CSV table of C-alpha atoms and ligand atoms in Angstrom, one decimal:
chain,number,residue,atom,x,y,z
Z,1,UNK,CA,100.1,5.5,96.2
Z,2,UNK,CA,100.4,3.4,99.3
Z,3,UNK,CA,96.8,2.5,100.0
Z,4,UNK,CA,97.8,-0.5,102.1
Z,5,UNK,CA,99.0,1.6,105.1
Z,6,UNK,CA,96.2,2.2,107.5
Z,7,UNK,CA,97.8,3.5,110.6
Z,8,UNK,CA,99.6,6.8,110.9
Z,9,UNK,CA,103.1,6.0,109.6
Z,10,UNK,CA,106.1,6.6,111.8
Z,11,UNK,CA,108.7,8.8,110.2
Z,12,UNK,CA,110.8,5.8,109.0
Z,13,UNK,CA,107.7,4.3,107.2
Z,14,UNK,CA,106.6,7.6,105.7
Z,15,UNK,CA,106.4,7.2,101.9
Z,16,UNK,CA,108.6,9.5,99.9
Z,17,UNK,CA,105.6,11.2,98.3
Z,18,UNK,CA,103.5,13.1,100.7
Z,19,UNK,CA,100.0,13.8,99.7
Z,20,UNK,CA,98.5,17.2,98.9
Z,21,UNK,CA,95.7,18.9,100.7
Z,22,UNK,CA,93.2,21.4,99.4
Z,23,UNK,CA,91.3,23.4,102.0
Z,24,UNK,CA,88.3,24.4,99.9
Z,25,UNK,CA,85.0,26.3,100.4
Z,26,UNK,CA,81.8,24.7,99.1
Z,27,UNK,CA,79.7,27.9,99.2
Z,28,UNK,CA,76.5,28.4,101.1
Z,29,UNK,CA,74.3,25.6,99.7
Z,30,UNK,CA,73.2,26.1,96.0
Z,31,UNK,CA,75.5,23.6,94.3
Z,32,UNK,CA,76.1,26.0,91.4
Z,33,UNK,CA,77.9,28.3,93.8
Z,34,UNK,CA,80.9,26.0,94.0
Z,35,UNK,CA,83.9,27.5,92.2
Z,36,UNK,CA,85.4,26.0,89.1
Z,37,UNK,CA,88.6,25.4,90.9
Z,38,UNK,CA,86.9,23.6,93.8
Z,39,UNK,CA,85.1,21.4,91.3
Z,40,UNK,CA,88.4,20.6,89.6
Z,41,UNK,CA,90.2,19.5,92.8
Z,42,UNK,CA,87.1,17.5,93.9
Z,43,UNK,CA,87.4,15.6,90.7
Z,44,UNK,CA,91.1,14.9,91.3
Z,45,UNK,CA,90.6,14.0,95.0
Z,46,UNK,CA,91.2,10.6,96.5
Z,47,UNK,CA,89.5,11.6,99.7
Z,48,UNK,CA,87.0,14.3,100.5
Z,49,UNK,CA,86.4,15.3,104.2
Z,50,UNK,CA,83.2,17.3,104.4
Z,51,UNK,CA,81.3,19.0,107.2
Z,52,UNK,CA,77.8,19.7,108.2
Z,53,UNK,CA,77.1,22.6,106.0
Z,54,UNK,CA,78.0,20.8,102.8
Z,55,UNK,CA,75.0,19.1,101.2
Z,56,UNK,CA,75.9,15.5,100.5
Z,57,UNK,CA,74.2,15.6,97.1
Z,58,UNK,CA,76.8,18.1,96.0
Z,59,UNK,CA,79.4,15.3,96.3
Z,60,UNK,CA,77.6,12.8,94.2
Z,61,UNK,CA,79.5,13.5,91.0
Z,62,UNK,CA,82.9,12.9,92.6
Z,63,UNK,CA,84.5,9.5,92.8
Z,64,UNK,CA,86.7,10.1,95.9
Z,65,UNK,CA,86.2,8.4,99.2
Z,66,UNK,CA,83.8,10.7,101.2
Z,67,UNK,CA,84.2,11.1,104.9
Z,68,UNK,CA,81.6,13.1,106.9
Z,69,UNK,CA,83.2,15.0,109.7
Z,70,UNK,CA,80.2,17.0,111.0
Z,71,UNK,CA,77.9,16.6,113.9
Z,72,UNK,CA,75.2,14.0,113.6
Z,73,UNK,CA,72.5,13.3,116.1
Z,74,UNK,CA,73.0,10.3,118.4
Z,75,UNK,CA,76.4,9.6,117.0
Z,76,UNK,CA,80.0,10.4,117.7
Z,77,UNK,CA,81.2,13.5,115.9
Z,78,UNK,CA,84.7,14.6,115.1
Z,79,UNK,CA,86.3,17.1,117.3
Z,80,UNK,CA,88.6,19.6,115.5
Z,81,UNK,CA,91.8,17.9,116.4
Z,82,UNK,CA,90.4,14.6,115.2
Z,83,UNK,CA,89.6,16.2,111.9
Z,84,UNK,CA,93.2,17.6,111.7
Z,85,UNK,CA,94.6,14.1,112.4
Z,86,UNK,CA,92.4,12.6,109.8
Z,87,UNK,CA,93.5,15.1,107.2
Z,88,UNK,CA,97.2,14.4,108.1
Z,89,UNK,CA,96.7,10.6,108.1
Z,90,UNK,CA,95.4,10.6,104.5
Z,91,UNK,CA,97.9,13.1,103.3
Z,92,UNK,CA,100.8,11.0,104.7
Z,93,UNK,CA,99.5,8.1,102.7
Z,94,UNK,CA,100.3,10.1,99.6
Z,95,UNK,CA,96.7,10.9,98.8
Z,96,UNK,CA,95.1,14.0,97.4
Z,97,UNK,CA,92.8,15.3,100.1
Z,98,UNK,CA,90.1,17.9,99.8
Z,99,UNK,CA,88.9,19.3,103.1
Z,100,UNK,CA,85.6,20.8,102.0
Z,101,UNK,CA,83.8,23.4,104.2
Z,102,UNK,CA,80.6,25.3,104.0
Z,103,UNK,CA,80.9,28.8,102.7
Z,104,UNK,CA,84.5,30.0,102.8
Z,105,UNK,CA,87.2,28.2,104.8
Z,106,UNK,CA,88.6,31.4,106.4
Z,107,UNK,CA,85.3,32.9,107.5
Z,108,UNK,CA,84.4,31.2,110.8
Z,109,UNK,CA,85.6,28.0,109.1
Z,110,UNK,CA,88.6,27.0,111.3
Z,111,UNK,CA,90.7,26.8,108.1
Z,112,UNK,CA,93.4,28.6,110.0
Z,113,UNK,CA,93.7,25.8,112.5
Z,114,UNK,CA,93.9,23.2,109.8
Z,115,UNK,CA,96.8,24.8,108.0
Z,116,UNK,CA,98.7,25.1,111.3
Z,117,UNK,CA,98.6,21.4,111.6
Z,118,UNK,CA,99.6,20.9,107.9
Z,119,UNK,CA,102.5,23.3,108.4
Z,120,UNK,CA,103.7,21.3,111.4
Z,121,UNK,CA,103.7,18.1,109.4
Z,122,UNK,CA,105.4,19.7,106.4
Z,123,UNK,CA,102.4,18.7,104.2
Z,124,UNK,CA,101.8,20.9,101.1
Z,125,UNK,CA,98.5,22.5,100.7
Z,126,UNK,CA,96.4,25.1,98.9
Z,127,UNK,CA,93.4,27.2,99.9
Z,128,UNK,CA,90.5,27.6,97.7
Z,129,UNK,CA,88.0,30.4,98.7
Z,130,UNK,CA,84.3,29.8,98.7
Z,131,UNK,CA,81.3,32.0,98.6
Z,132,UNK,CA,80.6,32.8,102.2
Z,133,UNK,CA,77.1,32.7,103.7
Z,134,UNK,CA,76.8,36.5,103.9
Z,135,UNK,CA,77.4,36.9,100.2
Z,136,UNK,CA,75.0,34.1,99.3
Z,137,UNK,CA,72.3,35.5,101.6
Z,138,UNK,CA,72.8,39.0,100.3
Z,139,UNK,CA,72.5,38.0,96.6
Z,140,UNK,CA,69.6,35.6,97.1
Z,141,UNK,CA,67.5,37.9,99.3
Z,142,UNK,CA,68.4,41.1,97.3
Z,143,UNK,CA,69.8,42.9,100.3
Z,144,UNK,CA,73.0,44.7,99.1
Z,145,UNK,CA,75.6,44.7,101.9
Z,146,UNK,CA,76.9,48.1,100.9
Z,147,UNK,CA,75.0,50.8,99.0
Z,148,UNK,CA,75.9,54.3,98.0
Z,149,UNK,CA,74.7,56.8,100.5
Z,150,UNK,CA,73.1,54.1,102.7
Z,151,UNK,CA,75.9,51.8,103.8
Z,152,UNK,CA,79.6,52.3,103.2
Z,153,UNK,CA,81.0,49.7,105.6
Z,154,UNK,CA,80.2,46.1,106.6
Z,155,UNK,CA,81.5,43.8,109.3
Z,156,UNK,CA,81.2,40.0,109.7
Z,157,UNK,CA,80.8,39.0,113.3
Z,158,UNK,CA,79.9,35.9,115.3
Z,159,UNK,CA,76.9,35.7,117.6
Z,160,UNK,CA,78.4,32.9,119.6
Z,161,UNK,CA,79.4,32.6,122.4
Z,162,UNK,CA,77.0,35.2,123.8
Z,163,UNK,CA,79.6,36.8,126.1
Z,164,UNK,CA,81.9,37.7,123.2
Z,165,UNK,CA,79.4,39.3,120.8
Z,166,UNK,CA,80.8,42.5,119.4
Z,167,UNK,CA,78.9,45.5,117.9
Z,168,UNK,CA,81.3,47.2,115.5
Z,169,UNK,CA,80.6,50.7,114.3
Z,170,UNK,CA,79.8,49.8,110.7
Z,171,UNK,CA,76.7,50.7,108.7
Z,172,UNK,CA,76.0,47.0,108.0
Z,173,UNK,CA,76.7,44.1,110.4
Z,174,UNK,CA,76.3,40.5,109.5
Z,175,UNK,CA,76.2,38.0,112.4
Z,176,UNK,CA,77.0,34.3,111.8
Z,177,UNK,CA,76.1,31.5,114.2
Z,178,UNK,CA,73.0,33.1,115.6
Z,179,UNK,CA,70.8,29.9,115.7
Z,180,UNK,CA,69.3,30.2,119.2
Z,181,UNK,CA,70.7,33.6,120.2
Z,182,UNK,CA,69.3,36.2,117.8
Z,183,UNK,CA,67.7,38.0,120.8
Z,184,UNK,CA,71.0,38.1,122.7
Z,185,UNK,CA,72.7,39.7,119.7
Z,186,UNK,CA,69.9,42.2,119.2
Z,187,UNK,CA,70.0,43.2,122.9
Z,188,UNK,CA,73.7,43.9,122.5
Z,189,UNK,CA,73.1,45.9,119.4
Z,190,UNK,CA,70.4,48.0,121.1
Z,191,UNK,CA,72.6,48.5,124.1
Z,192,UNK,CA,75.3,49.9,121.9
Z,193,UNK,CA,73.0,52.8,121.1
Z,194,UNK,CA,71.6,51.9,117.7
Z,195,UNK,CA,68.1,53.2,117.0
Z,196,UNK,CA,65.1,50.9,117.6
Z,197,UNK,CA,64.1,51.7,114.0
Z,198,UNK,CA,67.3,50.1,112.6
Z,199,UNK,CA,66.3,47.4,110.2
Z,200,UNK,CA,67.0,43.7,110.9
Z,201,UNK,CA,66.8,40.7,108.6
Z,202,UNK,CA,67.2,37.0,109.5
Z,203,UNK,CA,68.1,34.9,106.4
Z,204,UNK,CA,67.7,31.2,107.1
Z,205,UNK,CA,68.9,28.5,104.7
Z,206,UNK,CA,70.3,31.1,102.3
Z,207,UNK,CA,70.6,30.0,98.7
Z,208,UNK,CA,68.7,26.7,99.4
Z,209,UNK,CA,65.3,25.7,98.2
Z,210,UNK,CA,63.9,26.4,101.7
Z,211,UNK,CA,65.4,29.9,102.1
Z,212,UNK,CA,63.3,32.0,104.4
Z,213,UNK,CA,63.6,35.7,105.3
Z,214,UNK,CA,62.3,37.5,108.3
Z,215,UNK,CA,62.4,41.3,108.2
Z,216,UNK,CA,61.7,43.7,111.0
Z,217,UNK,CA,63.0,46.6,113.0
Z,218,UNK,CA,65.3,46.2,115.9
Z,219,UNK,CA,62.6,47.1,118.5
Z,220,UNK,CA,59.9,44.9,116.8
Z,221,UNK,CA,62.2,41.9,116.5
Z,222,UNK,CA,63.1,42.1,120.2
Z,223,UNK,CA,59.5,41.8,121.1
Z,224,UNK,CA,59.0,38.6,119.2
Z,225,UNK,CA,59.3,35.2,120.9
Z,226,UNK,CA,62.7,33.6,120.9
Z,227,UNK,CA,63.0,31.0,118.1
Z,228,UNK,CA,65.7,28.8,116.7
Z,229,UNK,CA,66.9,29.7,113.2
Z,230,UNK,CA,69.4,27.3,111.7
Z,231,UNK,CA,71.5,27.8,109.7
Z,232,UNK,CA,70.9,31.5,109.6
Z,233,UNK,CA,72.5,34.9,109.4
Z,234,UNK,CA,71.4,38.1,111.1
Z,235,UNK,CA,71.8,41.2,109.1
Z,236,UNK,CA,71.5,44.7,110.6
Z,237,UNK,CA,71.4,48.0,108.8
Z,238,UNK,CA,69.4,50.4,106.7
Z,239,UNK,CA,70.5,48.7,103.5
Z,240,UNK,CA,67.7,46.2,104.3
Z,241,UNK,CA,65.2,48.8,103.2
Z,242,UNK,CA,66.0,47.6,99.7
Z,243,UNK,CA,64.4,44.3,100.4
Z,244,UNK,CA,61.3,43.2,98.4
Z,245,UNK,CA,59.2,40.1,99.1
Z,246,UNK,CA,59.0,39.0,95.5
Z,247,UNK,CA,62.7,38.8,94.9
Z,248,UNK,CA,64.3,37.0,91.9
Z,249,UNK,CA,64.9,33.8,94.0
Z,250,UNK,CA,61.5,33.6,95.5
Z,251,UNK,CA,59.9,34.0,92.1
Z,252,UNK,CA,61.3,30.7,90.8
Z,253,UNK,CA,59.3,27.5,91.0
Z,254,UNK,CA,60.8,24.8,93.2
Z,255,UNK,CA,60.5,21.4,91.7
Z,256,UNK,CA,61.4,18.2,93.6
Z,257,UNK,CA,63.2,16.0,91.1
Z,258,UNK,CA,63.3,12.3,91.8
Z,259,UNK,CA,65.3,11.4,88.7
Z,260,UNK,CA,67.0,13.0,85.7
Z,261,UNK,CA,65.3,16.3,84.9
Z,262,UNK,CA,63.4,16.5,81.6
Z,263,UNK,CA,64.4,19.5,79.5
Z,264,UNK,CA,61.3,21.6,80.3
Z,265,UNK,CA,62.7,22.3,83.8
Z,266,UNK,CA,65.0,25.1,82.7
Z,267,UNK,CA,67.1,26.9,85.4
Z,268,UNK,CA,65.6,30.2,84.2
Z,269,UNK,CA,62.3,29.1,85.6
Z,270,UNK,CA,62.9,26.3,88.1
Z,271,UNK,CA,65.0,25.5,91.0
Z,272,UNK,CA,65.4,21.7,91.1
Z,273,UNK,CA,65.6,20.1,94.5
Z,274,UNK,CA,67.1,16.6,94.1
Z,275,UNK,CA,65.5,13.7,95.8
Z,276,UNK,CA,67.7,10.7,95.3
Z,277,UNK,CA,66.0,7.3,95.0
Z,278,UNK,CA,68.8,5.2,93.7
Z,279,UNK,CA,71.5,3.3,95.4
Z,280,UNK,CA,74.5,1.5,94.0
Z,281,UNK,CA,74.8,-1.7,96.0
Z,282,UNK,CA,73.3,-4.9,95.0
Z,283,UNK,CA,74.4,-5.5,91.4
Z,284,UNK,CA,74.4,-9.1,90.4
Z,285,UNK,CA,78.2,-9.5,90.2
Z,286,UNK,CA,78.0,-13.0,88.7
Z,287,UNK,CA,75.8,-11.9,85.9
Z,288,UNK,CA,77.9,-8.7,85.3
Z,289,UNK,CA,81.0,-10.8,85.0
Z,290,UNK,CA,79.6,-13.3,82.6
Z,291,UNK,CA,78.1,-10.5,80.4
Z,292,UNK,CA,81.4,-8.7,80.3
Z,293,UNK,CA,83.3,-11.9,79.4
Z,294,UNK,CA,80.7,-12.9,76.8
Z,295,UNK,CA,80.4,-9.4,75.3
Z,296,UNK,CA,81.1,-10.9,71.9
Z,297,UNK,CA,77.6,-12.3,71.7
Z,298,UNK,CA,76.1,-8.8,71.7
Z,299,UNK,CA,75.9,-6.3,68.8
Z,300,UNK,CA,74.7,-3.3,70.7
Z,301,UNK,CA,75.0,-1.7,74.1
Z,302,UNK,CA,72.1,0.5,75.2
Z,303,UNK,CA,72.5,3.0,78.1
Z,304,UNK,CA,69.3,4.5,79.3
Z,305,UNK,CA,70.7,6.8,81.9
Z,306,UNK,CA,74.0,8.0,83.4
Z,307,UNK,CA,73.9,5.6,86.3
Z,308,UNK,CA,73.8,2.7,83.9
Z,309,UNK,CA,76.9,4.1,82.2
Z,310,UNK,CA,78.7,4.9,85.5
Z,311,UNK,CA,78.3,1.5,87.1
Z,312,UNK,CA,78.7,-0.5,83.9
Z,313,UNK,CA,82.2,1.0,83.4
Z,314,UNK,CA,83.0,0.6,87.1
Z,315,UNK,CA,82.5,-3.2,86.7
Z,316,UNK,CA,84.1,-3.3,83.3
Z,317,UNK,CA,87.3,-1.9,84.8
Z,318,UNK,CA,87.0,-4.1,87.9
Z,319,UNK,CA,86.9,-7.1,85.6
Z,320,UNK,CA,90.2,-6.0,84.1
Z,321,UNK,CA,88.8,-4.7,80.8
Z,322,UNK,CA,88.7,-1.2,79.1
Z,323,UNK,CA,86.8,0.5,76.3
Z,324,UNK,CA,88.7,-1.6,73.6
Z,325,UNK,CA,86.7,-4.6,74.8
Z,326,UNK,CA,83.6,-2.8,73.5
Z,327,UNK,CA,84.9,-1.9,70.1
Z,328,UNK,CA,82.7,-4.1,68.0
Z,329,UNK,CA,79.4,-2.8,69.6
Z,330,UNK,CA,77.0,-0.2,68.4
Z,331,UNK,CA,76.7,2.0,71.5
Z,332,UNK,CA,73.5,4.0,72.1
Z,333,UNK,CA,72.4,6.4,74.8
Z,334,UNK,CA,68.8,7.5,75.5
Z,335,UNK,CA,69.5,11.0,76.9
Z,336,UNK,CA,71.9,13.8,77.1
Z,337,UNK,CA,73.2,13.0,80.6
Z,338,UNK,CA,74.0,9.4,79.7
Z,339,UNK,CA,75.8,10.6,76.5
Z,340,UNK,CA,77.9,13.1,78.5
Z,341,UNK,CA,78.8,10.4,81.1
Z,342,UNK,CA,79.8,8.1,78.3
Z,343,UNK,CA,82.0,10.7,76.8
Z,344,UNK,CA,83.8,11.0,80.2
Z,345,UNK,CA,84.6,7.3,79.7
Z,346,UNK,CA,86.2,8.0,76.4
Z,347,UNK,CA,83.3,7.0,74.1
Z,348,UNK,CA,81.1,9.0,71.7
Z,349,UNK,CA,77.8,7.3,71.3
Z,350,UNK,CA,77.0,6.0,67.8
Z,351,UNK,CA,73.4,6.9,68.4
Z,352,UNK,CA,72.2,9.5,70.8
Z,353,UNK,CA,68.5,9.5,71.4
Z,354,UNK,CA,66.7,12.3,73.3
Z,355,UNK,CA,64.0,10.3,74.9
Z,356,UNK,CA,62.2,11.8,77.9
Z,357,UNK,CA,60.3,8.6,78.5
Z,358,UNK,CA,60.9,5.0,77.4
Z,359,UNK,CA,57.9,5.0,75.1
Z,360,UNK,CA,58.9,4.9,71.5
Z,361,UNK,CA,62.6,4.1,72.0
Z,362,UNK,CA,62.3,1.0,69.8
Z,363,UNK,CA,60.7,3.0,67.1
Z,364,UNK,CA,63.4,5.7,67.3
Z,365,UNK,CA,66.0,3.1,66.8
Z,366,UNK,CA,64.2,1.5,63.9
Z,367,UNK,CA,64.1,4.9,62.2
Z,368,UNK,CA,67.8,4.9,62.5
Z,369,UNK,CA,68.0,1.5,60.8
Z,370,UNK,CA,68.8,-0.2,64.1
Z,371,UNK,CA,66.7,-3.4,64.4
Z,372,UNK,CA,67.4,-7.1,64.8
Z,373,UNK,CA,70.2,-6.2,67.3
Z,374,UNK,CA,71.3,-8.4,70.2
Z,375,UNK,CA,71.3,-5.7,72.9
Z,376,UNK,CA,72.9,-5.6,76.3
Z,377,UNK,CA,70.9,-3.3,78.5
Z,378,UNK,CA,72.7,-2.3,81.7
Z,379,UNK,CA,70.5,-0.6,84.3
Z,380,UNK,CA,68.6,-1.2,87.6
Z,381,UNK,CA,67.0,-4.3,88.8
Z,382,UNK,CA,63.3,-4.9,87.7
Z,383,UNK,CA,62.5,-1.3,86.8
Z,384,UNK,CA,64.0,-1.4,83.3
Z,385,UNK,CA,61.5,-3.9,82.0
Z,386,UNK,CA,59.6,-1.1,80.2
Z,387,UNK,CA,62.7,-0.1,78.3
Z,388,UNK,CA,63.5,-3.7,77.6
Z,389,UNK,CA,59.9,-4.1,76.3
Z,390,UNK,CA,60.2,-1.1,74.0
Z,391,UNK,CA,63.5,-2.4,72.6
Z,392,UNK,CA,62.0,-5.8,72.0
Z,393,UNK,CA,59.1,-4.3,70.1
Z,394,UNK,CA,61.6,-2.6,67.9
Z,395,UNK,CA,62.6,-6.2,66.8
Z,396,UNK,CA,65.6,-6.6,69.0
Z,397,UNK,CA,66.8,-9.4,71.4
Z,398,UNK,CA,67.4,-7.8,74.8
Z,399,UNK,CA,69.5,-8.9,77.8
Z,400,UNK,CA,68.9,-6.7,80.9
Z,401,UNK,CA,71.8,-6.5,83.3
Z,402,UNK,CA,71.4,-5.1,86.8
Z,403,UNK,CA,74.4,-2.8,87.6
Z,404,UNK,CA,72.7,-0.9,90.4
Z,405,UNK,CA,69.5,-1.1,92.4
Z,406,UNK,CA,66.9,1.4,93.4
Z,407,UNK,CA,66.7,1.9,97.1
Z,408,UNK,CA,67.2,4.1,100.1
Z,409,UNK,CA,70.3,6.3,100.2
Z,410,UNK,CA,72.2,7.1,103.3
Z,411,UNK,CA,71.6,10.8,103.3
Z,412,UNK,CA,68.0,11.3,102.2
Z,413,UNK,CA,66.6,14.1,104.2
Z,414,UNK,CA,62.8,14.6,104.4
Z,415,UNK,CA,62.0,17.5,102.2
Z,416,UNK,CA,60.1,20.5,103.6
Z,417,UNK,CA,57.1,20.4,101.3
Z,418,UNK,CA,56.0,23.9,102.3
Z,419,UNK,CA,58.6,25.2,99.9
Z,420,UNK,CA,57.8,22.9,97.0
Z,421,UNK,CA,55.6,23.9,94.0
Z,422,UNK,CA,55.9,20.7,91.9
Z,423,UNK,CA,57.1,17.1,92.2
Z,424,UNK,CA,58.4,15.2,89.3
Z,425,UNK,CA,58.3,11.4,89.7
Z,426,UNK,CA,60.7,9.6,87.4
Z,427,UNK,CA,59.5,6.1,88.1
Z,428,UNK,CA,57.2,4.0,90.4
Z,429,UNK,CA,60.2,3.2,92.5
Z,430,UNK,CA,60.7,6.9,93.2
Z,431,UNK,CA,57.1,7.2,94.2
Z,432,UNK,CA,57.5,4.5,96.7
Z,433,UNK,CA,60.7,5.9,98.0
Z,434,UNK,CA,59.1,9.3,98.5
Z,435,UNK,CA,56.1,7.6,100.2
Z,436,UNK,CA,58.4,6.2,102.9
Z,437,UNK,CA,59.2,9.7,104.0
Z,438,UNK,CA,56.0,11.6,103.3
Z,439,UNK,CA,52.5,10.3,103.9
Z,440,UNK,CA,50.7,12.8,101.8
Z,441,UNK,CA,51.2,15.4,99.1
Z,442,UNK,CA,49.6,18.8,99.8
Z,443,UNK,CA,46.9,19.6,97.2
Z,444,UNK,CA,48.6,22.8,96.0
Z,445,UNK,CA,51.6,20.9,94.8
Z,446,UNK,CA,51.6,19.9,91.1
Z,447,UNK,CA,52.5,16.3,90.6
Z,448,UNK,CA,54.1,15.3,87.3
Z,449,UNK,CA,54.7,11.6,86.7
Z,450,UNK,CA,57.1,10.6,84.0
Z,451,UNK,CA,54.7,8.0,82.4
Z,452,UNK,CA,51.5,6.1,82.8
Z,453,UNK,CA,53.0,3.5,85.0
Z,454,UNK,CA,54.3,6.1,87.4
Z,455,UNK,CA,51.0,8.0,87.3
Z,456,UNK,CA,49.2,4.8,88.4
Z,457,UNK,CA,51.6,4.4,91.3
Z,458,UNK,CA,51.0,7.9,92.4
Z,459,UNK,CA,47.3,7.2,92.5
Z,460,UNK,CA,47.9,4.0,94.4
Z,461,UNK,CA,50.1,5.5,97.0
Z,462,UNK,CA,48.5,8.9,97.5
Z,463,UNK,CA,45.0,8.4,96.1
Z,464,UNK,CA,43.3,11.1,94.0
A,501,SAH,N1,82.5,29.2,106.7
A,501,SAH,C1,81.1,29.4,106.7
A,501,SAH,C2,80.6,29.8,108.0
A,501,SAH,C3,80.7,28.7,109.0
A,501,SAH,S1,80.0,29.1,110.6
A,501,SAH,C4,80.9,30.5,105.6
A,501,SAH,O1,81.8,31.2,105.2
A,501,SAH,O2,79.7,30.8,105.3
A,501,SAH,C5,78.4,28.5,110.5
A,501,SAH,C6,77.4,29.6,110.3
A,501,SAH,O3,77.4,30.1,109.0
A,501,SAH,C7,76.0,29.2,110.6
A,501,SAH,O4,75.7,29.2,112.0
A,501,SAH,C8,75.2,30.3,109.9
A,501,SAH,O5,75.3,31.5,110.6
A,501,SAH,C9,76.1,30.6,108.7
A,501,SAH,N2,75.6,29.8,107.5
A,501,SAH,C10,76.2,28.9,106.8
A,501,SAH,N3,75.5,28.5,105.7
A,501,SAH,C11,74.4,29.3,105.8
A,501,SAH,C12,73.2,29.3,104.9
A,501,SAH,N4,73.0,28.6,103.9
A,501,SAH,N5,72.2,30.2,105.3
A,501,SAH,C13,72.4,31.0,106.4
A,501,SAH,N6,73.4,31.0,107.2
A,501,SAH,C14,74.4,30.1,106.9
């Protein structure tokens, strides 16, 4: 790879190896609707260029450089030809580039224009389909797009711009890009001769925790006040009569998760809405370096979460060492996610605890015969004192090492609490982070703190 080239190379400078580009769909929102193939190439990517409809938290597991190409309020946003240039620029540096788009790249996704540019530059590419918004909305609202004897054809149309709205002669029509012009589309549909009794559905934020569905007849909806629905689809057709309010998705409890999810929150019962309260900057690099160099003084490495694993290994490699440097240590993880992350770094933990809270960790280790250890404890600044205390109580000597800090993240969006049934607070730091964005917690929301300390902080910040 030729990372050092930063301007678009002239033909004579172009490295022999051209990069490779994947134009991939991310699906409509629910992160689990990403395909296995898209997940694989995102893991392989050097650069990910993602747009507005891709939720940033979906990208958290991937190590690539992430470049946002969408529209952001008060800021410059990329025009399509700038995006094309950016894809080409990275590819010409020999990188593996994933251009990740909401839904499917070839359904109102401008994927066609991007491959044109790649063809012109002779750059190799692949296209990975995604679940388009219509399919997501249909499944998560229980509105089949086709149905025997009710609907035997379906069309995908755009509601924008208004002067080019089409009304094809299909049983079901799905309109994309209807944010502020639902009424314009409905006027055209009525003018085309469809009955006023035809059923109409608007599905907003399909497959996301804040999915909302509005059902009506054509005539009724046209009488409503204009409103902005974004992002939303408009579905038209008698297949909508299948709709029930208590559908499978609306029945699930939505829990706002400020840390790693304890086991009781099974996907069968819950939809977890992530609320990130960690950030990676701010590790004490001097302390990290001297702990890594002096690793011989420790007998045990204790990882309390996956972030501790991730950032510890980042610094281990940055200091020119690899897993062999840790060969003499007993390595222990305190939960499943940390153990899995560790395995991705080539190590199977000697001791895997399944601790949902720090309480009792020292005792668990003692039961496994692990006491009197000299433990290196990578983790966050300040907040790991409780874990350190537990380990000390177990008769160990503990050296905490900050490899990341809790703090604001770039992309934290305020959560629409109207859709939330429960909030799980993983630590006092998460309570404070949440408090910066929300002044109060509505009484109907169940609040579940991870431990006493966190419970006290909830009381302090929100009363009650
Ligand atoms: N390529 C995308 C569509 C991009 S056009 C796809 O295949 O889904 C953008 C439009 O997609 C939005 O205006 C909206 O109409 C629709 N859309 C995308 N995500 C959506 C979602 N989660 N819920 C409802 N509509 C969505």
